[in-house]
Amino acid sequence: MTGEPRQINLDQWDREYARLRAAGMAEPIYGGPLSRHVADGDTRLLKLRYDNSPAALRLWNFLLTEEDRLLAARDSGKKLVGAMKDLGTVPVMAYSLDNLVSFYPDGAWWIPCVMELNTGLLQIADSLGIDESFCPVRAMLGAFVTEAHFPLPDLLTCSVGATCDDFSAIAQRLNGLGHPILWWEIPHRRQPEPGEQAVTLPGGFSAPGSQIEFVRSELLRVKIALEELAGRSLDDETLVAGILKANVVRDLLAHLRHLAFTAPLCPMPALEMLIAEMLAIHFCSDQDETILVLTNLLAEVTRRAAAGTGHLAADAARVFWVNPVADLRAMNLLEDCGGRMCGTEYLFAHALDPIPTTIPPMEALAQMALADPMVGSAFDRAARIVADIRRFRAEAVIVSRIPGASHCALEGEIIARMVREECGLPVLEIEVPSITDATQATLCTRLEALVETAKDRRER
Amino acid sequence: MKIIAYTCPYVPAEWIAAHGFEPRRLIPLPTDVDAVAPRVEGLCPYARAFVNDVAAENAAGIVVTTLCDQMRRAYDLLTCGTDTPAFLLNVPKTWQTVAAQRMYLDELKRLGRFLVRLGGQTPSSEQLAKTMIEHVGRAAPTASPAHAEGVPLAVVGGPLMQRDRILFDLIGESGGRIVLDATETGSRGLRRAFDRRRIAEDPLIELADAYFGIPDASRRPNSELYGWLKEELTRTGARGIVFHHYLWCDAWRAELARLKEWVDMPVLGIDSDGNGETNVARLRTRIRAFLEMFQ
């Protein structure tokens, strides 16, 4: 049904969609032509390029219909949990109960991009004193005020402690506007000291047992709140089932990333891979469908890798990308400039690792939360990035700063230093705002220079 | 006596002293040295100044806390920019749970082990109690300009570098009188008075409790800060607020709008980049204009 892999624009997708439907393509209930989302205000879609597979179409439609899903969930009597800041732990708990749906209000940070600043969310944040010196996640404030992008959740949780200041401040502002928040503490992960029980966390970092116990007690507070909301017990057996299901998602993503980043020809472009990875955080408000979407995508990628087909030139520079981009278009730009995504660290590498199943579930979740690269030293994060660079055989690294994000001021330097020392690779640090149109030329010049440098090094 | 340098108010000086060190709360000038942290967009100037100044200090050890993410990350630079042993004290952002209070207490004990590794001695309860009582009469770290007349004002915000305390002089010169220094380096950053009876029962718990109660914008929720401000603004009779924060200090910048909504008095918001280019004339003009509102 799918022809040769190509990247196509929205107009081309409309024509391709008609062809696929005529050829018998089956779609889930949220399916349809991508262009219909433009009418909803997602005008950035007009400027993006997409993979031409039905699997990618399903992925995009799944992403862009999340609001509908949340509303339907509420209408059906389910309770909504807004899990803020924490990337990948509370949703696993929430989805263990089938009358709870968890989503990620922070995801509103992409609304200014997808709707090309037309929604006024950033202006609302400005009016509340949260200006452009803060990360684009400030759009979340505007989303809560307008209630136009997701229904207000029944329970809001937010991890604090070893988390970025700007998000914490934005969440506090939200709290000050009258939204109750269950704050839970995630301490700065430190090395065990002599005499302390040392635990190796998923992903390879280590932490003292006392910190895991503390986080477990914090997650216990969250668990109690979820139980009260659901009116049901979230016992160990239920949690274990939830963890196993979350691990299905993580396993699918692991295979997908491995193929996408290591196949001789790029079987799936960077933009679709970015969205696929994001599903790991909160399953886009439907965990079962996430599994189906990723299964589909993996099947397509596997087919292409086996057939030796894919996108981009065979000699595209293999680039490892650090931090998610506020403007999705940046993913297309990388490829326009001769690069190929071969490795990523989008602030939530721990949400891609399998959750341990040989220890009690609450302890497993505590270990996962503490395994977050962002809650420890930037050197830890850099070390994990170096390991993945080697695993995916990247030739160059891009550290993408998020405008206003407090962690970006210093970590880029530390990551770049370690990458150069350990891998000897060129590193480029760029800043990607919510809309890159005005800076596109400059950005491309820098991306092209990095690609040239990477290719040049091959000949030495 | 060997010095242990720190800047965060959640580091108990008495704890350091009881281990046999001289606690030195370093408020950056700042100097022009950038040996540890270069000038980088997005980096809080106070955090930058502290790590640079403290690295040049002749200290036996440095204590940094996780009160803000900027400091937490600046600690990484400190560890590779100086040979002086450094310790990162995990200060919980949450405060309402017993677990958070216990975490802070455990962190103080861990700090104690760090101090012992540097050659200090673990104090007995009696030694700690004695040190705490001796510190009771110590002077507050700030000195506001002694102007007896003028519009009573509060200065609210995060820490102020020494050079930026020109703000106080300008307020005094312009007809203001600072009745409340609610900056981190002012009275807001002081622990409550010790309860001598509780010192006798368990000095370490009393020490932890006294310091843990310091209100700050970074706590979650930060309702304690507003509770404290309400009491202090009433007690001191302040009629206006000068709110200061450094560029890139998200925790405090986010509070300006909320403070203006919450308080029933004029608020002047001032930000500075902390890098020495404060335009005194501009600041004076703004403060004078602000004070004219009260005439």
mmCIF file of C-alpha atoms in Angstrom, chain A residues 128-131 133-134 160-166 168-169 172-173 175-176 183-185 187-188 190 193 211 214 217-218 221 374-379 401 404 406-407 409-411 414 417 431, chain B residues 40-43 66-70 72-74 76-77 79-80 87-88 90-94 97 99-100 103 107 110 113 117 217-223 248 250-251 253-255 257-258 261:
data_model
loop_
_atom_site.group_PDB
_atom_site.id
_atom_site.type_symbol
_atom_site.label_atom_id
_atom_site.label_comp_id
_atom_site.label_asym_id
_atom_site.label_seq_id
_atom_site.Cartn_x
_atom_site.Cartn_y
_atom_site.Cartn_z
ATOM 1 C CA LEU A 128 0.486 36.988 34.547
ATOM 2 C CA GLY A 129 4.094 38.116 34.872
ATOM 3 C CA ILE A 130 5.585 35.011 33.242
ATOM 4 C CA ASP A 131 7.372 36.596 30.320
ATOM 5 C CA SER A 133 12.593 34.981 30.116
ATOM 6 C CA PHE A 134 10.798 31.745 30.982
ATOM 7 C CA VAL A 160 9.603 19.633 42.554
ATOM 8 C CA GLY A 161 13.046 19.647 44.098
ATOM 9 C CA ALA A 162 15.676 18.774 41.559
ATOM 10 C CA THR A 163 13.630 20.295 38.763
ATOM 11 C CA CYS A 164 14.049 23.365 36.634
ATOM 12 C CA ASP A 165 13.242 26.690 38.265
ATOM 13 C CA ASP A 166 11.157 28.096 35.462
ATOM 14 C CA SER A 168 8.506 25.206 39.141
ATOM 15 C CA ALA A 169 7.779 28.932 39.148
ATOM 16 C CA GLN A 172 3.523 27.878 41.535
ATOM 17 C CA ARG A 173 1.882 30.706 39.587
ATOM 18 C CA ASN A 175 -1.255 27.245 42.093
ATOM 19 C CA GLY A 176 -1.559 30.894 43.025
ATOM 20 C CA TRP A 183 3.559 18.704 45.100
ATOM 21 C CA TRP A 184 5.915 15.792 45.483
ATOM 22 C CA GLU A 185 9.626 16.017 46.111
ATOM 23 C CA PRO A 187 15.690 15.175 45.583
ATOM 24 C CA HIS A 188 18.893 15.850 43.714
ATOM 25 C CA ARG A 190 23.709 12.037 44.544
ATOM 26 C CA GLU A 193 28.653 7.789 50.382
ATOM 27 C CA GLN A 211 16.994 8.476 48.517
ATOM 28 C CA PHE A 214 12.372 8.877 50.299
ATOM 29 C CA SER A 217 7.372 7.635 50.295
ATOM 30 C CA GLU A 218 6.628 10.653 48.101
ATOM 31 C CA ARG A 221 1.377 10.187 48.695
ATOM 32 C CA MET A 374 17.844 15.791 34.916
ATOM 33 C CA VAL A 375 17.622 15.246 38.662
ATOM 34 C CA GLY A 376 21.301 14.546 39.056
ATOM 35 C CA SER A 377 24.503 16.202 38.028
ATOM 36 C CA ALA A 378 24.842 17.428 34.445
ATOM 37 C CA PHE A 379 27.947 15.249 34.329
ATOM 38 C CA ARG A 401 18.792 25.157 24.028
ATOM 39 C CA GLY A 404 14.490 30.602 28.985
ATOM 40 C CA SER A 406 17.045 27.359 33.501
ATOM 41 C CA HIS A 407 18.944 24.129 32.926
ATOM 42 C CA ALA A 409 22.432 27.943 30.773
ATOM 43 C CA LEU A 410 25.105 25.593 32.069
ATOM 44 C CA GLU A 411 24.474 22.045 30.989
ATOM 45 C CA ILE A 414 29.284 20.473 30.440
ATOM 46 C CA ARG A 417 33.036 19.320 27.081
ATOM 47 C CA GLU A 431 18.750 27.833 20.479
ATOM 48 C CA VAL B 40 26.541 33.058 30.094
ATOM 49 C CA GLU B 41 23.087 34.042 28.978
ATOM 50 C CA GLY B 42 20.561 32.361 31.221
ATOM 51 C CA LEU B 43 22.908 31.985 34.193
ATOM 52 C CA THR B 66 19.683 22.934 45.979
ATOM 53 C CA LEU B 67 17.363 25.787 46.956
ATOM 54 C CA CYS B 68 17.397 26.904 43.362
ATOM 55 C CA ASP B 69 18.203 25.021 40.188
ATOM 56 C CA GLN B 70 20.756 27.610 39.143
ATOM 57 C CA ARG B 72 22.306 23.223 41.950
ATOM 58 C CA ARG B 73 23.816 23.340 38.480
ATOM 59 C CA ALA B 74 26.470 25.893 39.337
ATOM 60 C CA ASP B 76 28.758 21.161 38.900
ATOM 61 C CA LEU B 77 31.014 23.931 37.657
ATOM 62 C CA THR B 79 33.434 20.869 41.520
ATOM 63 C CA CYS B 80 35.626 21.064 38.449
ATOM 64 C CA PHE B 87 29.196 19.820 49.418
ATOM 65 C CA LEU B 88 25.723 20.028 47.907
ATOM 66 C CA ASN B 90 19.694 18.916 49.415
ATOM 67 C CA VAL B 91 17.186 21.432 50.781
ATOM 68 C CA PRO B 92 13.639 20.177 50.161
ATOM 69 C CA LYS B 93 11.334 22.449 48.215
ATOM 70 C CA THR B 94 8.307 20.891 49.907
ATOM 71 C CA THR B 97 5.361 16.733 55.216
ATOM 72 C CA ALA B 99 9.312 13.293 55.238
ATOM 73 C CA ALA B 100 10.578 16.633 53.925
ATOM 74 C CA MET B 103 15.087 14.782 54.766
ATOM 75 C CA GLU B 107 21.017 16.230 55.097
ATOM 76 C CA ARG B 110 25.314 14.225 56.086
ATOM 77 C CA ARG B 113 29.972 13.840 58.058
ATOM 78 C CA ARG B 117 36.067 14.406 56.703
ATOM 79 C CA ALA B 217 9.869 31.880 46.954
ATOM 80 C CA SER B 218 11.333 28.502 45.956
ATOM 81 C CA ARG B 219 9.347 26.465 48.501
ATOM 82 C CA ARG B 220 6.365 24.555 47.199
ATOM 83 C CA PRO B 221 3.857 25.801 47.918
ATOM 84 C CA ASN B 222 5.379 29.140 48.838
ATOM 85 C CA SER B 223 2.439 30.218 50.958
ATOM 86 C CA TRP B 248 17.348 34.758 35.067
ATOM 87 C CA ASP B 250 12.907 32.595 37.664
ATOM 88 C CA ALA B 251 11.784 31.833 41.202
ATOM 89 C CA ARG B 253 10.674 36.975 38.790
ATOM 90 C CA ALA B 254 7.546 34.854 38.795
ATOM 91 C CA GLU B 255 6.474 36.314 42.156
ATOM 92 C CA ALA B 257 3.049 39.893 39.362
ATOM 93 C CA ARG B 258 1.542 37.730 42.080
ATOM 94 C CA GLU B 261 -2.058 41.240 42.941
#
